[in-house]
Coordinates of C-alpha atoms and ligand atoms in Angstrom, one line a residue:
X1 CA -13.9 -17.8 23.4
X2 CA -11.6 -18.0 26.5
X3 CA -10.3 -14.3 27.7
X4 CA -6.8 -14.2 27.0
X5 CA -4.5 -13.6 30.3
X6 CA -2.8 -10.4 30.1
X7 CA 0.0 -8.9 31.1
X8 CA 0.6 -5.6 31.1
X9 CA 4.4 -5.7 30.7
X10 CA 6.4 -5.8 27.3
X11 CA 9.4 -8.0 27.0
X12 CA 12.2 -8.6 24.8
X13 CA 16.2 -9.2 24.7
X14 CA 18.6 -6.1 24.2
X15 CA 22.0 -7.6 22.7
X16 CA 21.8 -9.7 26.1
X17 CA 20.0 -8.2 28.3
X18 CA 16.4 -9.0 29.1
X19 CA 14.0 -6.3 28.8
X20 CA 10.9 -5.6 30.7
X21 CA 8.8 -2.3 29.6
X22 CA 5.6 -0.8 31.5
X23 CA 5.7 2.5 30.7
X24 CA 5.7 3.3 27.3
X25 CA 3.8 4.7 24.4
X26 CA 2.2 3.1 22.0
X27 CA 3.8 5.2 19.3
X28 CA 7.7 4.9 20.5
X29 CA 9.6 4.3 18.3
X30 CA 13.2 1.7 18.3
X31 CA 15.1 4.4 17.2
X32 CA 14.1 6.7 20.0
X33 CA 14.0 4.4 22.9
X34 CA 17.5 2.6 21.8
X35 CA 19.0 6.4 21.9
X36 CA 17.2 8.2 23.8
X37 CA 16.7 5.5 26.8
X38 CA 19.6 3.4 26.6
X39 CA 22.3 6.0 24.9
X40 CA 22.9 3.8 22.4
X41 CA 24.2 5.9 19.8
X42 CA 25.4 3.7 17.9
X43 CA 22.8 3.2 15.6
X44 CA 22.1 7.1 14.0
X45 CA 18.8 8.6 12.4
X46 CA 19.0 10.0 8.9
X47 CA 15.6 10.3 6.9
X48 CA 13.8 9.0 9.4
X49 CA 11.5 6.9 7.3
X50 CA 12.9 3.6 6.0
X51 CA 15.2 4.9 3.2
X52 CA 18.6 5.3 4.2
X53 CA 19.3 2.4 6.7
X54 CA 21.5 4.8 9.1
X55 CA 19.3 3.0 11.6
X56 CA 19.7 -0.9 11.0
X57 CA 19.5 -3.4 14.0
X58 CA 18.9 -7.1 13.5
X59 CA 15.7 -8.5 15.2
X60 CA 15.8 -12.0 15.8
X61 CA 12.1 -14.0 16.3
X62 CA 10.9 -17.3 16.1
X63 CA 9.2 -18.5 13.1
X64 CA 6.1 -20.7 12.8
X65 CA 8.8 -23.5 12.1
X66 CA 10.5 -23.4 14.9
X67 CA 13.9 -21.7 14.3
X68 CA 15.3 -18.1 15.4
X69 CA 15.8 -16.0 12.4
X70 CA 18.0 -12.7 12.2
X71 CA 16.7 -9.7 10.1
X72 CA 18.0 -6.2 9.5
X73 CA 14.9 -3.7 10.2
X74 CA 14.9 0.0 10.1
X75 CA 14.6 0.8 14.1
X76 CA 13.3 4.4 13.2
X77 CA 9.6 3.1 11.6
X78 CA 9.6 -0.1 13.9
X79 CA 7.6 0.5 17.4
X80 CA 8.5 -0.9 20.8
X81 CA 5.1 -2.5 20.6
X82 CA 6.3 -4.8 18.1
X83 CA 9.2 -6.0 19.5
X84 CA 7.6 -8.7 22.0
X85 CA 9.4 -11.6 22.6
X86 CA 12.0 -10.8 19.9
X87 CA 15.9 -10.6 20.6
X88 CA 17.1 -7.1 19.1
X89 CA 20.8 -6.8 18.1
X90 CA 22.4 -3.1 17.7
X91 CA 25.9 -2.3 16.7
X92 CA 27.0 -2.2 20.3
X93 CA 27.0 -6.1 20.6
X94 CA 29.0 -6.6 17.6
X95 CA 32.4 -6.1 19.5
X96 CA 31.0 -6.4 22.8
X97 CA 34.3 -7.6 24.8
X98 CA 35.9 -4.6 23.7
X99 CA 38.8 -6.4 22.8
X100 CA 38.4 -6.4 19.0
X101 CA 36.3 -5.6 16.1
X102 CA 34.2 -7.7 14.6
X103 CA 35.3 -9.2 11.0
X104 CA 32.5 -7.3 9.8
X105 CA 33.8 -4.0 11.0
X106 CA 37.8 -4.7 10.6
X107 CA 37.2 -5.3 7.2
X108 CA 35.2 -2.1 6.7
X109 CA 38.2 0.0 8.4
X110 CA 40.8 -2.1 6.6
X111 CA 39.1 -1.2 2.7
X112 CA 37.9 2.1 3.7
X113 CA 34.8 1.5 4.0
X114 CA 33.9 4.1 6.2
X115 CA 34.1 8.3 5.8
X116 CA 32.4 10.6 8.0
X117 CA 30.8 7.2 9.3
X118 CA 27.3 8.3 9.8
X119 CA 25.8 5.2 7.3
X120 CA 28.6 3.1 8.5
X121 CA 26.8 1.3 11.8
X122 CA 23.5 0.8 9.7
X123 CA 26.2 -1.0 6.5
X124 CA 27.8 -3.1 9.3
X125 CA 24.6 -4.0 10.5
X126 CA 23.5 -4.8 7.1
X127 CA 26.4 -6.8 6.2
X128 CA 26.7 -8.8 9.4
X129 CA 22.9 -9.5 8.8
X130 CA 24.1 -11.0 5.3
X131 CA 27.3 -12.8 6.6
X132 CA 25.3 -14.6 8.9
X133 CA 23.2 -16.3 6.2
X134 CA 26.1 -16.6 4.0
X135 CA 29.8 -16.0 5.1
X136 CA 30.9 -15.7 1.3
X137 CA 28.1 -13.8 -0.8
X138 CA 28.2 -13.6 -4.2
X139 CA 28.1 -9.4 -5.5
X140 CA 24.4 -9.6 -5.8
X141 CA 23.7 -10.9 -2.8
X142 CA 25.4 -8.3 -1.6
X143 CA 24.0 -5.6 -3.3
X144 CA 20.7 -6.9 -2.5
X145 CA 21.8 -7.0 1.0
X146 CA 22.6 -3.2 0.6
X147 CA 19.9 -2.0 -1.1
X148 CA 18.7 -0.1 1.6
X149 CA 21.6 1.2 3.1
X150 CA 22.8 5.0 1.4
X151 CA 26.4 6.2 2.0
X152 CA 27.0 9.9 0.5
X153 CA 30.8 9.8 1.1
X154 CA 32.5 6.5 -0.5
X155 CA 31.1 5.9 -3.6
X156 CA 29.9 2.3 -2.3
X157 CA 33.1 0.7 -4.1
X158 CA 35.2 0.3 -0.6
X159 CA 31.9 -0.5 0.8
X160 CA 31.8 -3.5 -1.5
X161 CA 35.6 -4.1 -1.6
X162 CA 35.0 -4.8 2.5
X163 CA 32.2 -7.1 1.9
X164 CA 33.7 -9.3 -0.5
X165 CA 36.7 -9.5 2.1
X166 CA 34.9 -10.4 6.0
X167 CA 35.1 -13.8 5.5
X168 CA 39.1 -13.8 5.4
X169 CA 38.9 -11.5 9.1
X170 CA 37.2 -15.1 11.0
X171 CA 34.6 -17.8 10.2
X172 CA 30.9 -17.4 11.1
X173 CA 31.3 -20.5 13.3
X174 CA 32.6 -18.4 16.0
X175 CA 30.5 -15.9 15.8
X176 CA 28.6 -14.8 19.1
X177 CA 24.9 -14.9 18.1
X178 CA 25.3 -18.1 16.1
X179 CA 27.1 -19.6 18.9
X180 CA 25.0 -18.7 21.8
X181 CA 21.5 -19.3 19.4
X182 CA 20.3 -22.5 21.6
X183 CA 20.5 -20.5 24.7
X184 CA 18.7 -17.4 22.6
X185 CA 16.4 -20.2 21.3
X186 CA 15.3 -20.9 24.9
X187 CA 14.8 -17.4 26.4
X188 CA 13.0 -16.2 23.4
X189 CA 10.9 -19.5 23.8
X190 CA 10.5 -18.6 27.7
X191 CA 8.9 -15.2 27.0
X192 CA 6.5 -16.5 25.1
X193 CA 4.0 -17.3 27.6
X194 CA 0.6 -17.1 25.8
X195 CA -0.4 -13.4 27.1
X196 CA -2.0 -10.6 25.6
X197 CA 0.2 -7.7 26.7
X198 CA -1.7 -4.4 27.2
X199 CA 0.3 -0.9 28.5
X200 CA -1.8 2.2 29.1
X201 CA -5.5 2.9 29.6
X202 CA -8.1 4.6 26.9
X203 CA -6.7 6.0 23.3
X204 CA -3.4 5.8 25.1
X205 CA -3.4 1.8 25.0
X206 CA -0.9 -0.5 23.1
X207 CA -2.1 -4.1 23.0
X208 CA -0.1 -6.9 21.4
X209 CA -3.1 -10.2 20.9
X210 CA -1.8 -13.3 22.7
X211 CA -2.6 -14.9 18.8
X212 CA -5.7 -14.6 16.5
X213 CA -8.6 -15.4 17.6
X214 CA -7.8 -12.6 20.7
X215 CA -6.9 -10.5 17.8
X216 CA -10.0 -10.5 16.4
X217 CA -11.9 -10.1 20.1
X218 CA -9.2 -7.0 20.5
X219 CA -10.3 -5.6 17.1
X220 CA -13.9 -6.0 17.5
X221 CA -14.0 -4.1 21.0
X222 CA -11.4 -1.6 19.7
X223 CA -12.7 -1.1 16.2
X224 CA -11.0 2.3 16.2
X225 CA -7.8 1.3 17.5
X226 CA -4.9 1.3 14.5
X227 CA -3.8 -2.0 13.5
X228 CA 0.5 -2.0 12.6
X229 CA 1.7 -5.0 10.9
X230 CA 5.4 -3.8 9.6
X231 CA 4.9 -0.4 10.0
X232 CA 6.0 0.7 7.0
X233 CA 3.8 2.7 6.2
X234 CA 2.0 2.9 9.4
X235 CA 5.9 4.7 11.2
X236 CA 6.0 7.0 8.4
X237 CA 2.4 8.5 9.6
X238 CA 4.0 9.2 13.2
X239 CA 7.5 10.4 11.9
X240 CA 6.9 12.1 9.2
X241 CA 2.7 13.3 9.7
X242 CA 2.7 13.3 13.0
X243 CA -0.4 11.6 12.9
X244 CA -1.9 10.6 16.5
X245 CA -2.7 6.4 16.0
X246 CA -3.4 5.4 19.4
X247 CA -4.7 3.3 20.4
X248 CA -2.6 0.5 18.8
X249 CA -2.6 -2.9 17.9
X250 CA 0.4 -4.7 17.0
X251 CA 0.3 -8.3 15.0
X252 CA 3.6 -8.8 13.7
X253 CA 4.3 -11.3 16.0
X254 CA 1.0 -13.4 14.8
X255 CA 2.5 -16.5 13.9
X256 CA -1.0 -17.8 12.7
X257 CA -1.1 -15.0 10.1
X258 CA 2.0 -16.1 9.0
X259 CA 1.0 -19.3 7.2
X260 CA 1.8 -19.9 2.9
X261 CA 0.0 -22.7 2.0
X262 CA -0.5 -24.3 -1.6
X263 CA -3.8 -26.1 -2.9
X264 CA -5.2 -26.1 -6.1
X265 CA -3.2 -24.1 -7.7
X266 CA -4.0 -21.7 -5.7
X267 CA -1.3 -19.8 -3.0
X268 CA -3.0 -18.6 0.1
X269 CA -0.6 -15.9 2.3
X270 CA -1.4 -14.9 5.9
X271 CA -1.8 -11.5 5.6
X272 CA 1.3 -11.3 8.1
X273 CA 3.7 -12.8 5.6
X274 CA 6.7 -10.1 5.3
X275 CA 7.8 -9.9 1.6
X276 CA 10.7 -11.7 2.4
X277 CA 8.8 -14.4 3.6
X278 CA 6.8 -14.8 0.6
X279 CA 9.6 -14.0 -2.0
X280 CA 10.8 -17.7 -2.3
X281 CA 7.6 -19.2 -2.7
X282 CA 5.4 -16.8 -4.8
X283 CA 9.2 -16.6 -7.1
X284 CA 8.2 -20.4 -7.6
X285 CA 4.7 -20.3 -8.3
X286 CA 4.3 -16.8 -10.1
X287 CA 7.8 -16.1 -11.6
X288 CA 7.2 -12.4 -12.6
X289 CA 6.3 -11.4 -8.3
X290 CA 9.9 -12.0 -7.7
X291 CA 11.6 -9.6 -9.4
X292 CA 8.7 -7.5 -8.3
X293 CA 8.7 -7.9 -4.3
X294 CA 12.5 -7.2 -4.9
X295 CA 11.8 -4.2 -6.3
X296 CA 10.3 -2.9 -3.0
X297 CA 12.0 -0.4 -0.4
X298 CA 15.6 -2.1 0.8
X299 CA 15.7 -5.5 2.1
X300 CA 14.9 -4.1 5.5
X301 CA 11.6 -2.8 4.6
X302 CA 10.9 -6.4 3.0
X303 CA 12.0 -8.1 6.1
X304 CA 8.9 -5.8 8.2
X305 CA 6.7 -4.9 5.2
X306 CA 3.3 -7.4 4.5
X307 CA 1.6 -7.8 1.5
X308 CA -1.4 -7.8 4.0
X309 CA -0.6 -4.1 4.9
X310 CA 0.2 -3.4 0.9
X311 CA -3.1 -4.3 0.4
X312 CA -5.3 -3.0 3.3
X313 CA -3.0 0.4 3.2
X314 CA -5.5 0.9 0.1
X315 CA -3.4 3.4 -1.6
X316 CA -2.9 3.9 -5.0
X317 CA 0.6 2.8 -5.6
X318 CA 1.0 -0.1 -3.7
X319 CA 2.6 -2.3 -6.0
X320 CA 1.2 -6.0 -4.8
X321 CA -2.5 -5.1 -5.7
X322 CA -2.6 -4.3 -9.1
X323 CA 0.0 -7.5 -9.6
X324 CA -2.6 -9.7 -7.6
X325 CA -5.9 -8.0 -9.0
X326 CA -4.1 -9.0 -12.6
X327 CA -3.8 -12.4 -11.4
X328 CA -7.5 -13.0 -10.0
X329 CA -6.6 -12.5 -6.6
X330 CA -9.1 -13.0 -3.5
X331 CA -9.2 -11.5 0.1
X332 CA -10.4 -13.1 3.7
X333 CA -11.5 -10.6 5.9
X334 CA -12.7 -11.5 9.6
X335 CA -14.7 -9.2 12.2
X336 CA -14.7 -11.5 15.3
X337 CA -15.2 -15.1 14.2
X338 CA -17.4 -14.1 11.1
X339 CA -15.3 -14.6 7.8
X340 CA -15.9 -13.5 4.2
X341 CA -14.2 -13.4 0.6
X342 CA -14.3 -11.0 -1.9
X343 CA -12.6 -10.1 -5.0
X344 CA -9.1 -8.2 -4.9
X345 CA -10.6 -5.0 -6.9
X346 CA -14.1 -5.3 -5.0
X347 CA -11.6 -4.4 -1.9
X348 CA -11.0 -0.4 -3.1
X349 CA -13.7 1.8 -3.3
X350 CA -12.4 4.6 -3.6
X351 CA -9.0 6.5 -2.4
X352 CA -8.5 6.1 1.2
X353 CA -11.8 3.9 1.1
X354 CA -11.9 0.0 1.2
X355 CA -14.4 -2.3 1.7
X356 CA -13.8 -3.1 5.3
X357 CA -15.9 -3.2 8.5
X358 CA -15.0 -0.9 11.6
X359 CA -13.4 -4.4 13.5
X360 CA -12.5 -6.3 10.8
X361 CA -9.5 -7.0 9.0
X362 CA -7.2 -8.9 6.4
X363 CA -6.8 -12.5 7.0
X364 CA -5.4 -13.8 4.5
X365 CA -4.9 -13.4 0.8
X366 CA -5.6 -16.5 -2.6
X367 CA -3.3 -16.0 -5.8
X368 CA -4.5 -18.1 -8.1
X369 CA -1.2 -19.5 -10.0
X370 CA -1.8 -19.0 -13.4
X371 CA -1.8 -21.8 -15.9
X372 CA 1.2 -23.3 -17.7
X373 CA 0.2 -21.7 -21.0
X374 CA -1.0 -18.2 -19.6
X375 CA 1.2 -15.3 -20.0
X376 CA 2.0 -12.8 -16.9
X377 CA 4.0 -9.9 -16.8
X378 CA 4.0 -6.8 -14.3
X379 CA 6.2 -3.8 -15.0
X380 CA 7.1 -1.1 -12.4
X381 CA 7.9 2.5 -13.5
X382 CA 9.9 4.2 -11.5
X383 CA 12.7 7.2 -11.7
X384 CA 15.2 4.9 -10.2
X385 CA 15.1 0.9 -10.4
X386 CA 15.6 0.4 -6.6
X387 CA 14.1 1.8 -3.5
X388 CA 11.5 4.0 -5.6
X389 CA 8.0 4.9 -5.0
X390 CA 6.1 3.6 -8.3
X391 CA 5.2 6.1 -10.9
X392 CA 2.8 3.5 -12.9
X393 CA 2.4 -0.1 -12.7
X394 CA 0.7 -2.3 -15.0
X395 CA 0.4 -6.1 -14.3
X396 CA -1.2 -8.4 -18.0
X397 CA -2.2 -12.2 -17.5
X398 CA -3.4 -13.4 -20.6
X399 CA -4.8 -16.3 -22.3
X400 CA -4.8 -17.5 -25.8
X401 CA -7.0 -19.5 -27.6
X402 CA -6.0 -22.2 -30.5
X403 CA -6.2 -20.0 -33.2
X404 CA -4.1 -17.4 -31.3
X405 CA -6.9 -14.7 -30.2
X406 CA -7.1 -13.2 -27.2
X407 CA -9.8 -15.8 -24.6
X408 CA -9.2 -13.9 -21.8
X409 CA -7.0 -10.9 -20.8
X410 CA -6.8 -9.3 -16.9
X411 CA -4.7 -5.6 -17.2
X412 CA -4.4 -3.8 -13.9
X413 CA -2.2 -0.6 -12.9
X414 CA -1.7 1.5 -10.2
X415 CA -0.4 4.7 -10.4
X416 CA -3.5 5.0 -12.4
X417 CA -6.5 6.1 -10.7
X418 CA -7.3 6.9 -6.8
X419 CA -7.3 2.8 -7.1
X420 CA -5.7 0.2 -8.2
X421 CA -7.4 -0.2 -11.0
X422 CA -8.3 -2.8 -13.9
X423 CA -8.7 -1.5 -17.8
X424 CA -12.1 -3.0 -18.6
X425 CA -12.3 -1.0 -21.5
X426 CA -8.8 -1.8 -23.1
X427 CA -9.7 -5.6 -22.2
X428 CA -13.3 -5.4 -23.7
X429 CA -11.5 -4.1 -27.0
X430 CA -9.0 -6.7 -26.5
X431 CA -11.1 -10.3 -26.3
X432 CA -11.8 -12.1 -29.2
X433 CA -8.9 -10.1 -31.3
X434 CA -6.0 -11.7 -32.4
X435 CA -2.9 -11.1 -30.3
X436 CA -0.1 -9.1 -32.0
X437 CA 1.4 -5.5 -32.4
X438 CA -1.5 -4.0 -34.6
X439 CA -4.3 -4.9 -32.4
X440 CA -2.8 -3.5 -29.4
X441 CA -2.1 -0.2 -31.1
X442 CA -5.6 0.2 -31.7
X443 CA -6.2 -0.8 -27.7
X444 CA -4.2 1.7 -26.8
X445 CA -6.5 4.3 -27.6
X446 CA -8.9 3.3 -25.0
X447 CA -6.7 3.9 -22.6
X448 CA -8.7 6.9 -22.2
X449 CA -11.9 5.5 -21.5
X450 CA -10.5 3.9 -18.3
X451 CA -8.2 6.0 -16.5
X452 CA -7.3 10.0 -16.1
X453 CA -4.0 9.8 -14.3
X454 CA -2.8 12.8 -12.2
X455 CA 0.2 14.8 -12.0
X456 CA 2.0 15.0 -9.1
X457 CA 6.1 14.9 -8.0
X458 CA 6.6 11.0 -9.2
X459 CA 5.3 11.7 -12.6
X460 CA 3.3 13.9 -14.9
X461 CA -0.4 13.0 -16.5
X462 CA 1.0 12.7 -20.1
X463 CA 3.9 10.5 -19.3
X464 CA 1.4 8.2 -16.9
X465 CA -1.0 8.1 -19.9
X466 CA 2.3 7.3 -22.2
X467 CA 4.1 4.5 -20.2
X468 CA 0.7 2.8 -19.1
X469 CA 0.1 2.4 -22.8
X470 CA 3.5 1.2 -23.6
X471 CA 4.0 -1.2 -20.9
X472 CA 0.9 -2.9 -23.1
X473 CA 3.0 -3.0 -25.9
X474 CA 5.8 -4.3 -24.2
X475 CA 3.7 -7.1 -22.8
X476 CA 2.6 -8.0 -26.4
X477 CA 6.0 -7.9 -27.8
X478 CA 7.8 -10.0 -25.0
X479 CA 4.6 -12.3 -25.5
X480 CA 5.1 -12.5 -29.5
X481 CA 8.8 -12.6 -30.4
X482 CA 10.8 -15.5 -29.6
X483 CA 13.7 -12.5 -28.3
X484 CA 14.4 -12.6 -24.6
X485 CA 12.7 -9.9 -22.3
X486 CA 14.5 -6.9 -21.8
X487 CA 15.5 -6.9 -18.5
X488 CA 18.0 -4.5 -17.1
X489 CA 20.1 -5.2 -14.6
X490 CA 22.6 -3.7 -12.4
X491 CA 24.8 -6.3 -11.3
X492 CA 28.3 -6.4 -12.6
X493 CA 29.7 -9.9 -13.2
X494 CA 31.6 -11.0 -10.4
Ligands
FAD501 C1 11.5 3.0 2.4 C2 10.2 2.4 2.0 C3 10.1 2.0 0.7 C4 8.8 1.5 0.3 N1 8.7 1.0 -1.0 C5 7.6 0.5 -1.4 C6 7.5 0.0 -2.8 O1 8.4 0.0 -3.5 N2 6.3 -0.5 -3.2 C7 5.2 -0.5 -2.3 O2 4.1 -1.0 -2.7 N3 5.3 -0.1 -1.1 C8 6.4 0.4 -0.6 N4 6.5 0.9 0.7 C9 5.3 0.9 1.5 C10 5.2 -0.3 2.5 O3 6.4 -1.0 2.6 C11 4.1 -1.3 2.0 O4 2.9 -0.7 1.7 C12 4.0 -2.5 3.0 O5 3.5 -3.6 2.3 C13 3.1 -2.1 4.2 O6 3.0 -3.3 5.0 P1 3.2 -3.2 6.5 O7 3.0 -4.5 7.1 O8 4.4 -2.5 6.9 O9 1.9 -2.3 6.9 P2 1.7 -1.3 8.1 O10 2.5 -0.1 7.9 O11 1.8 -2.0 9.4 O12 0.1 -1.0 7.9 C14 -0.3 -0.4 6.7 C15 -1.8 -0.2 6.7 O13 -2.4 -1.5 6.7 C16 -3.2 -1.7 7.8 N5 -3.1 -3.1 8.1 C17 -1.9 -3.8 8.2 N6 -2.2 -5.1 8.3 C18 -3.5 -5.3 8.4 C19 -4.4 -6.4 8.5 N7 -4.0 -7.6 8.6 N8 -5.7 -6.1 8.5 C20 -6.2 -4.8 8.4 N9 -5.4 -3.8 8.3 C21 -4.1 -4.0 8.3 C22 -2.7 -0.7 8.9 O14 -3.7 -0.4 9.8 C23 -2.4 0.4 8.0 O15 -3.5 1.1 7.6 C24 7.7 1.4 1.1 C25 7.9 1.8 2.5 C26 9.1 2.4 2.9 C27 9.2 2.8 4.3
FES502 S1 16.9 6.7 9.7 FE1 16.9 6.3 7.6 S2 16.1 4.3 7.4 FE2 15.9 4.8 9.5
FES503 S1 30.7 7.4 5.2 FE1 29.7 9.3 5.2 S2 27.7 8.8 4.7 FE2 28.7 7.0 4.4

């Protein structure tokens, strides 16, 4: 394999400005270097770990197909590292000439929008992110556009009041990013000159692969060094544990791990896909994953978070694996240029333990699409319906034969075991039986022989045990009677 040129200097645009960094750790932080290093204020730090939104900055990139996309991200769990060859937008730019607010932030003063104003950059943000897509959103989109924005003072109402009304303070057409986006189109094109970039020596390295393959070489010399896709879960361990990850490897700007691809009936996702990425695509094929990627963190964390980092994060209560495990789900990893599949649930050992080599890593993950007759449902338990941390999870893909027994039945959960976990036993009791409400009543009394759930703050044993059993019943229910799901929603008609 040819040695990747490197260059040991990390660039990026600020609002306009190009950006070159040499100095910097590999655990920075956006939040910190925007404040900190460029006194923008403007965007504030409230939780410090992708809940409230206080921190939102678009990040524009280039995508695989060759157009500049916008996203809100949550600068206080994103690294510098990532940022390469991206242009990063902060409040700051909205009204750069000074002269007047943007329609985004007039409106927002005009319907109250804003109180003590702490959340208020991170909404703007939020809702210029949204109005760029769309300058006249319907309430959901707006709410979904929200969802990861928390205001303690207004109540949200004026909030929503302002969004409904930017479009009447100027069109998007004369907007300053979508008007300058060719220009932007070329520098962000210019910076991307096929380098590895690597800042620091020893544990104190940050490295950012010039694409794949170098990843892989990267990986395989540096098996300890800590891999960050969207660092969601990986910026909580530094802001919130303090944990020490250097040295570090950052592939979120891996366009060939960003490939979705289609072929019998089977989806394949680069394990670099952000769940915002995927949503429209796995929505199509496997209905019951939309509402389900949805359900995760705010939109910003689905515009940084991978279902590759779901998965190899290993924990418990990820809510992609048991969903995928449910489905027959397969893995890629690769150590170097060696490659090998394996089952989904073959992946976790045990907690904090997977099945993968010091060097290697995630590739890519298969989904089988189910069949037109099967039946799949997953169910998320949580103590709110947005933005939550699951309690239990169970995911149910069944099939049923002629005479309207069960021929085969996949049940996973998490929230479950130190795992995500399948119930062999409940299946085992389930195949051959004929699907309705009396036969799963009896299943449910092998819960037992599968899983002893904890307690801890999200939930207790006994209601784990409870709602894992339930969920069952739902499935069966929802399965048997001609009477729509039960769905709750929270959207108000418009
Ligand atoms: C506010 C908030 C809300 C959240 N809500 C949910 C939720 O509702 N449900 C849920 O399941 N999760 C939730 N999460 C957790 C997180 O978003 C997900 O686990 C996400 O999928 C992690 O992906 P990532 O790309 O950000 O991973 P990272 O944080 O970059 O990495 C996670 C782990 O995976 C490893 N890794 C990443 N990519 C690879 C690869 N290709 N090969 C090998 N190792 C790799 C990293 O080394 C690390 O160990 C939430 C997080 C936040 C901050
Ligand atoms: S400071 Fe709360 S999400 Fe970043
Ligand atoms: S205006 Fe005070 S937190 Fe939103």
């Amino acid at each position: 394999m040819t040695a990747a040129k490197i260059r040991s200097e990390l660039r990026f645009i600020l609002n306009g400005e190009d950006v070159a960094l040499r100095d910097i750790a590999p655990d920075q932080t956006l939040l910190d270097w925007l404040r900190l290093s460029r006194s923008l204020k403007g965007t504030k730090e409230g939780c410090a770990e992708g809940d409230c939104g206080a921190c939102t900055v678009l990040v524009g990139r280039l995508t695989p197909a060759g157009t500049l996309v916008y996203e809100g991200i949550n600068a206080c769990i994103r690294f510098l590292g990532s940022l390469e060859g991206c242009h990063v937008v902060t409040v700051e730019h909205l009204a750069a000439s000074g002269d007047h607010l943007h329609p985004v932030q007039q409106a927002m003063v005009d319907f109250h929008g804003s109180q003590c104003g702490f959340c208020t950059p991170g909404f703007v943000m939020s809702l210029y992110g949204l109005w760029m897509q769309t300058s006249n959103p319907t309430d959901q989109q707006i709410e979904t556009a929200l969802q990861g924005n928390l205001c303690r003072c207004t109540g949200y109402e004026p909030i929503l009041r302002a969004a409904r009304a930017i479009s009447s303070y100027g069109g998007t057409q004369n907007d300053p990013l979508l008007v300058e986006r060719e220009n932007m189109f070329a520098r962000l094109k210019a910076l991307a000159d096929g380098a590895r970039v690597e800042i620091g020596e020893g544990r104190n390295r940050l490295i950012v692969p010039a694409g794949l393959d170098d990843f892989a070489d990267v990986l395989e010399a540096s098996p300890t060094a800590t891999v960050v896709a969207g660092s969601t879960d990986v910026g909580l361990w530094v802001t919130k544990h303090m944990r020490d990850i250097t040295p570090v490897v950052f592939i979120a700007g891996l366009q060939e791990l960003k490939s979705i691809a289609v072929r019998d009936n089977v989806v394949t996702i680069g394990a670099g896909v952000t769940y915002s990425e995927a949503l429209a695509m796995l929505s199509q094929h496997v209905a019951a994953l939309g509402p389900l990627i949805a359900r995760i963190g705010g939109q910003q964390v689905r515009n940084m978070g991978t279902i590759g980092g779901n998965i190899a994060n290993g924990s418990p209560i990820g809510d992609t694996p048991p969903a995928l495990i449910a489905l027959g789900a397969s893995l890629t990893l690769r150590k170097g240029a060696a490659r090998r599949t394996i089952a989904l649930e073959d992946f976790f050992i045990a907690y904090g333990k997977q099945d993968r080599q010091p060097g290697e890593f995630v590739e890519a993950v298969h989904i089988p699409v189910p069949a037109a007759d099967d039946k799949f449902a997953v169910y998320k338990v949580t103590k709110r319906r947005d933005e939550d941390i699951t309690a239990t999870l169970g995911a149910f893909r069944l099939a049923l034969a002629a005479d309207g027994t069960v021929a085969e039945i996949r049940i996973a959960y998490g929230g479950m075991a130190a795992t995500p976990k399948r119930a062999f036993a409940v299946e085992k009791f389930l195949l051959g039986q004929p699907w309705n409400e009396k036969t799963v009543e009896t299943a449910m009394e092998k819960y037992a022989e599968d899983y002893t759930p904890l307690t801890d703050m999200r939930a207790t044993a006994e209601y784990r045990g409870l709602a894992a059993k339930n969920l069952l019943l739902r499935f069966c229910l929802e399965t048997t009677s001609s009477a729509a799901p039960v769905q709750v929603s929270r959207y108000k008609a418009a």
